[in-house]
GROMACS .gro file of N, CA and C in nm:
model
  150
    1MET      N    1  24.865  39.322   8.055
    1MET     CA    2  24.893  39.416   7.948
    1MET      C    3  24.876  39.344   7.815
    2TYR      N    4  24.820  39.412   7.719
    2TYR     CA    5  24.798  39.358   7.585
    2TYR      C    6  24.883  39.438   7.486
    3TYR      N    7  24.958  39.368   7.402
    3TYR     CA    8  25.048  39.431   7.306
    3TYR      C    9  25.002  39.397   7.164
    4VAL      N   10  24.982  39.498   7.082
    4VAL     CA   11  24.941  39.478   6.943
    4VAL      C   12  25.066  39.481   6.857
    5MET      N   13  25.086  39.373   6.783
    5MET     CA   14  25.206  39.361   6.700
    5MET      C   15  25.166  39.324   6.558
    6TYR      N   16  25.254  39.355   6.464
    6TYR     CA   17  25.227  39.320   6.325
    6TYR      C   18  25.356  39.291   6.250
    7ASN      N   19  25.341  39.218   6.141
    7ASN     CA   20  25.450  39.199   6.045
    7ASN      C   21  25.388  39.216   5.908
    8GLN      N   22  25.454  39.174   5.805
    8GLN     CA   23  25.402  39.196   5.669
    8GLN      C   24  25.279  39.113   5.638
    9ALA      N   25  25.257  39.005   5.712
    9ALA     CA   26  25.149  38.913   5.679
    9ALA      C   27  25.031  38.914   5.776
   10GLU      N   28  25.052  38.953   5.901
   10GLU     CA   29  24.943  38.941   5.999
   10GLU      C   30  24.961  39.038   6.116
   11GLU      N   31  24.855  39.046   6.195
   11GLU     CA   32  24.853  39.127   6.317
   11GLU      C   33  24.809  39.036   6.431
   12VAL      N   34  24.866  39.056   6.549
   12VAL     CA   35  24.830  38.974   6.665
   12VAL      C   36  24.826  39.059   6.791
   13ILE      N   37  24.756  39.007   6.892
   13ILE     CA   38  24.759  39.065   7.026
   13ILE      C   39  24.833  38.966   7.115
   14CYS      N   40  24.939  39.012   7.179
   14CYS     CA   41  25.018  38.930   7.270
   14CYS      C   42  24.991  38.974   7.413
   15LYS      N   43  24.988  38.878   7.505
   15LYS     CA   44  24.967  38.909   7.646
   15LYS      C   45  25.096  38.889   7.727
   16ASP      N   46  25.191  38.821   7.672
   16ASP     CA   47  25.313  38.783   7.743
   16ASP      C   48  25.432  38.863   7.689
   17ILE      N   49  25.505  38.932   7.778
   17ILE     CA   50  25.618  39.015   7.736
   17ILE      C   51  25.727  38.930   7.671
   18ASP      N   52  25.740  38.804   7.710
   18ASP     CA   53  25.840  38.716   7.646
   18ASP      C   54  25.804  38.690   7.501
   19GLU      N   55  25.674  38.676   7.473
   19GLU     CA   56  25.628  38.659   7.335
   19GLU      C   57  25.655  38.786   7.254
   20VAL      N   58  25.633  38.901   7.316
   20VAL     CA   59  25.660  39.029   7.249
   20VAL      C   60  25.808  39.038   7.213
   21THR      N   61  25.894  39.004   7.307
   21THR     CA   62  26.039  39.009   7.284
   21THR      C   63  26.079  38.915   7.171
   22SER      N   64  26.026  38.796   7.173
   22SER     CA   65  26.055  38.698   7.068
   22SER      C   66  26.010  38.749   6.932
   23ASN      N   67  25.890  38.807   6.926
   23ASN     CA   68  25.840  38.861   6.800
   23ASN      C   69  25.926  38.977   6.750
   24LEU      N   70  25.970  39.064   6.840
   24LEU     CA   71  26.056  39.176   6.800
   24LEU      C   72  26.187  39.126   6.738
   25ILE      N   73  26.241  39.020   6.797
   25ILE     CA   74  26.364  38.962   6.743
   25ILE      C   75  26.340  38.906   6.603
   26ASN      N   76  26.217  38.860   6.577
   26ASN     CA   77  26.182  38.802   6.448
   26ASN      C   78  26.119  38.903   6.352
   27ASP      N   79  26.158  39.030   6.364
   27ASP     CA   80  26.119  39.138   6.272
   27ASP      C   81  25.973  39.180   6.278
   28TRP      N   82  25.905  39.156   6.388
   28TRP     CA   83  25.771  39.210   6.408
   28TRP      C   84  25.784  39.353   6.458
   29LYS      N   85  25.681  39.432   6.442
   29LYS     CA   86  25.676  39.569   6.492
   29LYS      C   87  25.570  39.578   6.602
   30LEU      N   88  25.595  39.663   6.700
   30LEU     CA   89  25.498  39.690   6.806
   30LEU      C   90  25.415  39.809   6.764
   31TYR      N   91  25.285  39.790   6.750
   31TYR     CA   92  25.195  39.897   6.708
   31TYR      C   93  25.144  39.977   6.827
   32GLY      N   94  25.114  39.908   6.938
   32GLY     CA   95  25.063  39.975   7.057
   32GLY      C   96  25.039  39.877   7.168
   33PHE      N   97  24.997  39.929   7.282
   33PHE     CA   98  24.969  39.843   7.396
   33PHE      C   99  24.863  39.907   7.483
   34SER      N  100  24.799  39.825   7.565
   34SER     CA  101  24.691  39.873   7.651
   34SER      C  102  24.668  39.775   7.765
   35GLU      N  103  24.613  39.825   7.874
   35GLU     CA  104  24.571  39.738   7.982
   35GLU      C  105  24.432  39.682   7.955
   36SER      N  106  24.361  39.740   7.860
   36SER     CA  107  24.225  39.699   7.827
   36SER      C  108  24.225  39.610   7.702
   37GLU      N  109  24.164  39.493   7.715
   37GLU     CA  110  24.156  39.403   7.599
   37GLU      C  111  24.072  39.465   7.488
   38GLN      N  112  23.968  39.537   7.526
   38GLN     CA  113  23.881  39.601   7.427
   38GLN      C  114  23.958  39.707   7.348
   39LEU      N  115  24.039  39.787   7.415
   39LEU     CA  116  24.118  39.888   7.345
   39LEU      C  117  24.223  39.822   7.257
   40ALA      N  118  24.283  39.714   7.304
   40ALA     CA  119  24.381  39.642   7.223
   40ALA      C  120  24.316  39.589   7.095
   41SER      N  121  24.194  39.539   7.105
   41SER     CA  122  24.122  39.491   6.987
   41SER      C  123  24.095  39.605   6.891
   42SER      N  124  24.065  39.722   6.945
   42SER     CA  125  24.043  39.840   6.862
   42SER      C  126  24.173  39.879   6.790
   43LEU      N  127  24.285  39.873   6.861
   43LEU     CA  128  24.414  39.904   6.800
   43LEU      C  129  24.447  39.803   6.690
   44LEU      N  130  24.411  39.678   6.714
   44LEU     CA  131  24.435  39.574   6.613
   44LEU      C  132  24.360  39.607   6.485
   45HIS      N  133  24.236  39.653   6.499
   45HIS     CA  134  24.155  39.692   6.383
   45HIS      C  135  24.222  39.808   6.308
   46GLU      N  136  24.272  39.907   6.381
   46GLU     CA  137  24.339  40.020   6.319
   46GLU      C  138  24.467  39.974   6.249
   47CYS      N  139  24.537  39.881   6.310
   47CYS     CA  140  24.662  39.832   6.256
   47CYS      C  141  24.643  39.770   6.119
   48LYS      N  142  24.530  39.703   6.099
   48LYS     CA  143  24.504  39.639   5.971
   48LYS      C  144  24.492  39.739   5.857
   49TYR      N  145  24.456  39.861   5.891
   49TYR     CA  146  24.437  39.963   5.788
   49TYR      C  147  24.544  40.070   5.792
   50TYR      N  148  24.651  40.045   5.865
   50TYR     CA  149  24.759  40.143   5.883
   50TYR      C  150  24.838  40.165   5.757
   0.00000   0.00000   0.00000
């Protein structure tokens, strides 16, 4: 599973749920998720212009 996350300075794709949890604790937001890496990359692109 691929998770698209963002904060005020950057956007990232996380593959590990522990990393997602850690980021959420550190004030990151979850933008979306997908089983497809290609779709996650597309979501990352959308996130930059959100």
